[in-house]
């Protein structure tokens, strides 16, 4: 995938939109309190609501010249929609922003200052604030002052989930962002995109600022869908693609322990939590998948998990109902 060789705005923000309603307006307006030049590329993925119409009206009135609007004739999903957005990029750095999320005031100006101060790194990683039904919390503080990390350090942090696997939370040099694409998977396309991103990025800047607002208060959030057999198959298939890609392209350079740690978190911890948060009963198929992953994992990988993660996995092995009770009493309970 190649970007157009056009030099104009400093930033290109890519937003896939599907039935986001009034949240899209909030997303658009959150970018306007910046001096840095930007374009906001919004691709509507065959929405059935009127949220995208407001953006089109703004563009028609010429009150939002930064908007670059397109419509997909059919629903193709967020990954392929982001690929379409990347094909329209003309800025120097790319950010992804979901339509139901938004950026903090002055986020682009903050990022531009950091990018210029550190002489244009490949990727800038920043923190986010999670908004959920029972309160808000900031993501892990991975630094107290802006600091550049090596490619190997950043790759390890991504694999350990210190760097969020979502598309957002990063400013990416446009030629690098557009050289990659989201795979045609029903879920977890972002993990594959970021795996390739941090496998290629040589200079990664971490900054301590909270610049993104991740809104999970909607009942339509992916993590609140019932974890049915169909959902299990989607996520497990995506993990298998991720695992195969890692073994083929990154295992020689980074080893297998990182992959094992990520497997325990994704196939183990996250699958258990999805069941518990959605109040589904223990399913034998899910249990077989989780236990099979645990049997494949080494003690070295298990020791790298947090105490809470270890406790959750052990409680699930001993008693799935006990693990569900522990989760539902925690901050993640619905």
Short mmCIF file of N, CA, C and O in Angstrom, two decimals, residues 180-262:
data_model
loop_
_atom_site.label_atom_id
_atom_site.label_comp_id
_atom_site.label_asym_id
_atom_site.label_seq_id
_atom_site.Cartn_x
_atom_site.Cartn_y
_atom_site.Cartn_z
N UNK A 180 2.06 -0.68 5.57
CA UNK A 180 1.43 -1.82 6.23
C UNK A 180 -0.07 -1.81 5.95
O UNK A 180 -0.64 -0.80 5.52
N UNK A 181 -0.73 -2.92 6.22
CA UNK A 181 -2.17 -2.97 6.04
C UNK A 181 -2.79 -3.89 7.07
O UNK A 181 -2.13 -4.79 7.61
N UNK A 182 -4.06 -3.66 7.35
CA UNK A 182 -4.81 -4.50 8.29
C UNK A 182 -5.29 -5.74 7.56
O UNK A 182 -5.87 -5.64 6.48
N UNK A 183 -5.09 -6.92 8.13
CA UNK A 183 -5.47 -8.16 7.44
C UNK A 183 -6.98 -8.35 7.44
O UNK A 183 -7.68 -7.81 8.29
N UNK A 184 -7.50 -9.14 6.51
CA UNK A 184 -8.95 -9.37 6.42
C UNK A 184 -9.43 -10.41 7.42
O UNK A 184 -9.88 -11.50 7.05
N UNK A 185 -9.32 -10.09 8.71
CA UNK A 185 -9.81 -10.95 9.78
C UNK A 185 -11.03 -10.31 10.42
O UNK A 185 -11.14 -9.07 10.47
N UNK A 186 -11.97 -11.09 10.96
CA UNK A 186 -13.17 -10.50 11.57
C UNK A 186 -12.88 -9.77 12.88
O UNK A 186 -13.60 -8.85 13.25
N UNK A 187 -11.83 -10.16 13.61
CA UNK A 187 -11.45 -9.51 14.86
C UNK A 187 -9.92 -9.47 14.96
O UNK A 187 -9.23 -10.21 14.26
N UNK A 188 -9.41 -8.59 15.82
CA UNK A 188 -7.98 -8.54 16.14
C UNK A 188 -7.09 -8.21 14.95
O UNK A 188 -5.91 -8.59 14.94
N UNK A 189 -7.62 -7.49 13.97
CA UNK A 189 -6.77 -7.06 12.85
C UNK A 189 -5.67 -6.13 13.34
O UNK A 189 -4.55 -6.11 12.80
N UNK A 190 -6.00 -5.35 14.38
CA UNK A 190 -5.05 -4.36 14.88
C UNK A 190 -3.80 -5.01 15.46
O UNK A 190 -2.71 -4.45 15.38
N UNK A 191 -3.94 -6.19 16.07
CA UNK A 191 -2.77 -6.86 16.63
C UNK A 191 -1.76 -7.22 15.54
O UNK A 191 -0.55 -7.07 15.72
N UNK A 192 -2.25 -7.72 14.41
CA UNK A 192 -1.35 -8.06 13.30
C UNK A 192 -0.70 -6.82 12.72
O UNK A 192 0.50 -6.82 12.41
N UNK A 193 -1.46 -5.74 12.60
CA UNK A 193 -0.91 -4.49 12.08
C UNK A 193 0.21 -3.99 12.99
O UNK A 193 1.30 -3.62 12.53
N UNK A 194 -0.04 -3.99 14.29
CA UNK A 194 0.96 -3.49 15.23
C UNK A 194 2.16 -4.42 15.37
O UNK A 194 3.27 -3.98 15.66
N UNK A 195 1.94 -5.71 15.18
CA UNK A 195 3.07 -6.65 15.19
C UNK A 195 4.05 -6.27 14.09
O UNK A 195 5.27 -6.18 14.33
N UNK A 196 3.55 -6.04 12.89
CA UNK A 196 4.43 -5.63 11.78
C UNK A 196 5.00 -4.24 12.02
O UNK A 196 6.16 -3.97 11.68
N UNK A 197 4.20 -3.34 12.61
CA UNK A 197 4.66 -1.98 12.87
C UNK A 197 5.87 -1.98 13.79
O UNK A 197 6.92 -1.39 13.48
N UNK A 198 5.75 -2.64 14.96
CA UNK A 198 6.86 -2.62 15.91
C UNK A 198 7.98 -3.58 15.50
O UNK A 198 9.08 -3.50 16.03
N UNK A 199 7.69 -4.45 14.55
CA UNK A 199 8.75 -5.26 13.98
C UNK A 199 9.62 -4.47 13.01
O UNK A 199 10.75 -4.88 12.72
N UNK A 200 9.10 -3.33 12.52
CA UNK A 200 9.84 -2.51 11.56
C UNK A 200 10.36 -1.21 12.14
O UNK A 200 11.39 -0.69 11.70
N UNK A 201 9.65 -0.64 13.09
CA UNK A 201 10.00 0.68 13.62
C UNK A 201 11.35 0.62 14.34
O UNK A 201 11.53 -0.18 15.26
N UNK A 202 12.27 1.46 13.94
CA UNK A 202 13.60 1.47 14.54
C UNK A 202 13.71 2.47 15.68
O UNK A 202 14.48 2.26 16.62
N UNK A 203 12.98 3.57 15.60
CA UNK A 203 13.03 4.59 16.64
C UNK A 203 11.62 4.81 17.18
O UNK A 203 10.72 5.23 16.43
N UNK A 204 11.41 4.49 18.45
CA UNK A 204 10.08 4.60 19.07
C UNK A 204 10.19 5.51 20.29
O UNK A 204 10.95 5.24 21.21
N UNK A 205 9.42 6.57 20.27
CA UNK A 205 9.41 7.54 21.36
C UNK A 205 8.23 7.29 22.27
O UNK A 205 7.10 7.16 21.81
N UNK A 206 8.48 7.20 23.58
CA UNK A 206 7.42 7.08 24.57
C UNK A 206 7.24 8.45 25.22
O UNK A 206 8.22 9.08 25.64
N UNK A 207 6.00 8.92 25.32
CA UNK A 207 5.75 10.16 26.04
C UNK A 207 4.71 9.88 27.14
O UNK A 207 3.84 9.01 26.98
N UNK A 208 4.78 10.60 28.27
CA UNK A 208 3.91 10.28 29.41
C UNK A 208 2.50 10.87 29.32
O UNK A 208 1.65 10.53 30.14
N UNK A 209 2.24 11.71 28.34
CA UNK A 209 0.96 12.43 28.28
C UNK A 209 -0.20 11.50 27.95
O UNK A 209 -0.07 10.56 27.15
N UNK A 210 -1.36 11.77 28.58
CA UNK A 210 -2.61 11.08 28.26
C UNK A 210 -3.31 11.88 27.17
O UNK A 210 -3.84 12.96 27.42
N UNK A 211 -3.32 11.36 25.95
CA UNK A 211 -3.80 12.13 24.80
C UNK A 211 -5.03 11.55 24.12
O UNK A 211 -5.60 12.19 23.24
N UNK A 212 -5.45 10.36 24.53
CA UNK A 212 -6.57 9.68 23.85
C UNK A 212 -7.60 9.27 24.87
O UNK A 212 -7.27 8.83 25.97
N UNK A 213 -8.89 9.40 24.50
CA UNK A 213 -9.99 8.98 25.36
C UNK A 213 -10.69 7.79 24.71
O UNK A 213 -11.28 7.90 23.64
N UNK A 214 -10.59 6.64 25.38
CA UNK A 214 -11.13 5.38 24.91
C UNK A 214 -12.45 5.12 25.64
O UNK A 214 -12.47 4.86 26.84
N UNK A 215 -13.55 5.20 24.91
CA UNK A 215 -14.88 5.16 25.52
C UNK A 215 -15.50 3.77 25.36
O UNK A 215 -15.87 3.37 24.25
N UNK A 216 -15.62 3.05 26.48
CA UNK A 216 -16.22 1.71 26.47
C UNK A 216 -17.57 1.69 27.20
O UNK A 216 -18.02 0.64 27.65
N UNK A 217 -18.20 2.85 27.31
CA UNK A 217 -19.45 2.91 28.05
C UNK A 217 -20.64 2.39 27.25
O UNK A 217 -21.69 2.10 27.80
N UNK A 218 -20.47 2.27 25.95
CA UNK A 218 -21.56 1.79 25.11
C UNK A 218 -21.79 0.30 25.30
O UNK A 218 -20.85 -0.49 25.41
N UNK A 219 -23.05 -0.12 25.31
CA UNK A 219 -23.38 -1.54 25.43
C UNK A 219 -22.96 -2.33 24.20
O UNK A 219 -22.92 -3.56 24.23
N UNK A 220 -22.65 -1.60 23.11
CA UNK A 220 -22.24 -2.29 21.90
C UNK A 220 -20.77 -2.62 21.85
O UNK A 220 -20.27 -3.13 20.86
N UNK A 221 -20.06 -2.34 22.93
CA UNK A 221 -18.62 -2.60 22.96
C UNK A 221 -18.35 -4.08 22.68
O UNK A 221 -19.05 -4.96 23.16
N UNK A 222 -17.29 -4.33 21.90
CA UNK A 222 -16.96 -5.70 21.50
C UNK A 222 -16.77 -6.61 22.70
O UNK A 222 -17.18 -7.76 22.70
N UNK A 223 -16.14 -6.07 23.77
CA UNK A 223 -15.85 -6.91 24.92
C UNK A 223 -17.09 -7.25 25.71
O UNK A 223 -17.04 -8.05 26.64
N UNK A 224 -18.24 -6.66 25.38
CA UNK A 224 -19.46 -6.94 26.11
C UNK A 224 -20.41 -7.84 25.32
O UNK A 224 -21.54 -8.08 25.73
N UNK A 225 -19.96 -8.34 24.16
CA UNK A 225 -20.76 -9.29 23.41
C UNK A 225 -20.70 -10.65 24.09
O UNK A 225 -19.68 -11.03 24.64
N UNK A 226 -21.79 -11.41 24.05
CA UNK A 226 -21.74 -12.78 24.60
C UNK A 226 -20.63 -13.57 23.93
O UNK A 226 -20.46 -13.54 22.71
N UNK A 227 -19.85 -14.29 24.76
CA UNK A 227 -18.71 -15.03 24.22
C UNK A 227 -19.19 -16.41 23.78
O UNK A 227 -18.92 -17.44 24.41
N UNK A 228 -19.91 -16.42 22.67
CA UNK A 228 -20.47 -17.65 22.13
C UNK A 228 -19.39 -18.46 21.43
O UNK A 228 -18.25 -18.02 21.27
N UNK A 229 -19.78 -19.66 20.99
CA UNK A 229 -18.84 -20.48 20.23
C UNK A 229 -18.38 -19.77 18.97
O UNK A 229 -17.22 -19.89 18.55
N UNK A 230 -19.27 -19.02 18.36
CA UNK A 230 -18.91 -18.27 17.15
C UNK A 230 -17.87 -17.21 17.46
O UNK A 230 -16.90 -17.03 16.71
N UNK A 231 -18.06 -16.49 18.58
CA UNK A 231 -17.06 -15.49 18.98
C UNK A 231 -15.73 -16.16 19.33
O UNK A 231 -14.67 -15.65 18.99
N UNK A 232 -15.82 -17.27 20.03
CA UNK A 232 -14.60 -18.02 20.37
C UNK A 232 -13.83 -18.36 19.11
O UNK A 232 -12.60 -18.17 19.04
N UNK A 233 -14.50 -18.87 18.10
CA UNK A 233 -13.84 -19.28 16.87
C UNK A 233 -13.16 -18.09 16.19
O UNK A 233 -12.05 -18.21 15.67
N UNK A 234 -13.82 -16.94 16.19
CA UNK A 234 -13.23 -15.74 15.58
C UNK A 234 -11.92 -15.36 16.27
O UNK A 234 -10.89 -15.14 15.62
N UNK A 235 -11.97 -15.27 17.59
CA UNK A 235 -10.79 -14.83 18.33
C UNK A 235 -9.67 -15.86 18.30
O UNK A 235 -8.50 -15.50 18.20
N UNK A 236 -10.05 -17.13 18.39
CA UNK A 236 -9.01 -18.15 18.37
C UNK A 236 -8.35 -18.24 17.00
O UNK A 236 -7.13 -18.41 16.89
N UNK A 237 -9.13 -18.09 15.94
CA UNK A 237 -8.57 -18.10 14.59
C UNK A 237 -7.62 -16.91 14.41
O UNK A 237 -6.53 -17.06 13.84
N UNK A 238 -8.00 -15.74 14.89
CA UNK A 238 -7.14 -14.57 14.78
C UNK A 238 -5.83 -14.78 15.54
O UNK A 238 -4.76 -14.39 15.08
N UNK A 239 -5.94 -15.42 16.73
CA UNK A 239 -4.72 -15.70 17.46
C UNK A 239 -3.82 -16.65 16.69
O UNK A 239 -2.59 -16.48 16.65
N UNK A 240 -4.38 -17.67 16.06
CA UNK A 240 -3.57 -18.63 15.31
C UNK A 240 -2.85 -17.94 14.14
O UNK A 240 -1.69 -18.26 13.86
N UNK A 241 -3.52 -16.99 13.50
CA UNK A 241 -2.87 -16.23 12.42
C UNK A 241 -1.72 -15.40 12.99
O UNK A 241 -0.63 -15.34 12.41
N UNK A 242 -1.96 -14.74 14.12
CA UNK A 242 -0.93 -13.95 14.79
C UNK A 242 0.27 -14.83 15.14
O UNK A 242 1.42 -14.47 14.88
N UNK A 243 -0.01 -15.98 15.74
CA UNK A 243 1.05 -16.89 16.15
C UNK A 243 1.88 -17.36 14.96
O UNK A 243 3.12 -17.36 15.00
N UNK A 244 1.21 -17.75 13.89
CA UNK A 244 1.92 -18.22 12.70
C UNK A 244 2.79 -17.10 12.11
O UNK A 244 3.94 -17.34 11.68
N UNK A 245 2.25 -15.88 12.10
CA UNK A 245 2.98 -14.74 11.54
C UNK A 245 4.23 -14.44 12.39
O UNK A 245 5.31 -14.18 11.85
N UNK A 246 4.06 -14.51 13.69
CA UNK A 246 5.21 -14.27 14.58
C UNK A 246 6.28 -15.33 14.37
O UNK A 246 7.47 -15.01 14.26
N UNK A 247 5.87 -16.58 14.36
CA UNK A 247 6.85 -17.67 14.21
C UNK A 247 7.60 -17.54 12.88
O UNK A 247 8.80 -17.82 12.80
N UNK A 248 6.91 -17.11 11.84
CA UNK A 248 7.52 -17.01 10.51
C UNK A 248 8.47 -15.82 10.40
O UNK A 248 9.56 -15.94 9.83
N UNK A 249 8.07 -14.68 10.96
CA UNK A 249 8.80 -13.44 10.69
C UNK A 249 9.60 -12.88 11.86
O UNK A 249 10.52 -12.08 11.65
N UNK A 250 9.28 -13.27 13.10
CA UNK A 250 9.90 -12.59 14.24
C UNK A 250 10.54 -13.52 15.27
O UNK A 250 11.28 -13.06 16.13
N UNK A 251 10.25 -14.80 15.22
CA UNK A 251 10.76 -15.71 16.24
C UNK A 251 12.28 -15.78 16.24
O UNK A 251 12.92 -15.84 17.30
N UNK A 252 12.88 -15.74 15.06
CA UNK A 252 14.34 -15.84 14.98
C UNK A 252 15.02 -14.66 15.67
O UNK A 252 16.05 -14.82 16.33
N UNK A 253 14.44 -13.48 15.54
CA UNK A 253 15.05 -12.29 16.12
C UNK A 253 14.67 -12.07 17.58
O UNK A 253 15.46 -11.54 18.36
N UNK A 254 13.45 -12.46 17.96
CA UNK A 254 12.95 -12.11 19.29
C UNK A 254 12.65 -13.32 20.18
O UNK A 254 12.33 -13.15 21.36
N UNK A 255 12.73 -14.52 19.65
CA UNK A 255 12.53 -15.71 20.46
C UNK A 255 11.06 -16.03 20.71
O UNK A 255 10.17 -15.25 20.40
N UNK A 256 10.81 -17.20 21.30
CA UNK A 256 9.45 -17.67 21.54
C UNK A 256 8.87 -17.30 22.91
O UNK A 256 7.64 -17.29 23.06
N UNK A 257 9.67 -16.99 23.93
CA UNK A 257 9.07 -16.63 25.23
C UNK A 257 8.09 -15.47 25.15
O UNK A 257 7.05 -15.49 25.83
N UNK A 258 8.37 -14.46 24.35
CA UNK A 258 7.44 -13.34 24.20
C UNK A 258 6.10 -13.81 23.64
O UNK A 258 5.04 -13.34 24.06
N UNK A 259 6.15 -14.73 22.69
CA UNK A 259 4.93 -15.26 22.10
C UNK A 259 4.14 -16.05 23.14
O UNK A 259 2.91 -15.97 23.20
N UNK A 260 4.82 -16.80 23.99
CA UNK A 260 4.14 -17.59 25.03
C UNK A 260 3.44 -16.68 26.05
O UNK A 260 2.33 -16.97 26.47
N UNK A 261 4.11 -15.60 26.43
CA UNK A 261 3.50 -14.66 27.38
C UNK A 261 2.24 -14.05 26.78
O UNK A 261 1.19 -13.95 27.44
N UNK A 262 2.33 -13.64 25.53
CA UNK A 262 1.16 -13.05 24.88
C UNK A 262 0.04 -14.07 24.74
O UNK A 262 -1.14 -13.74 24.88
#
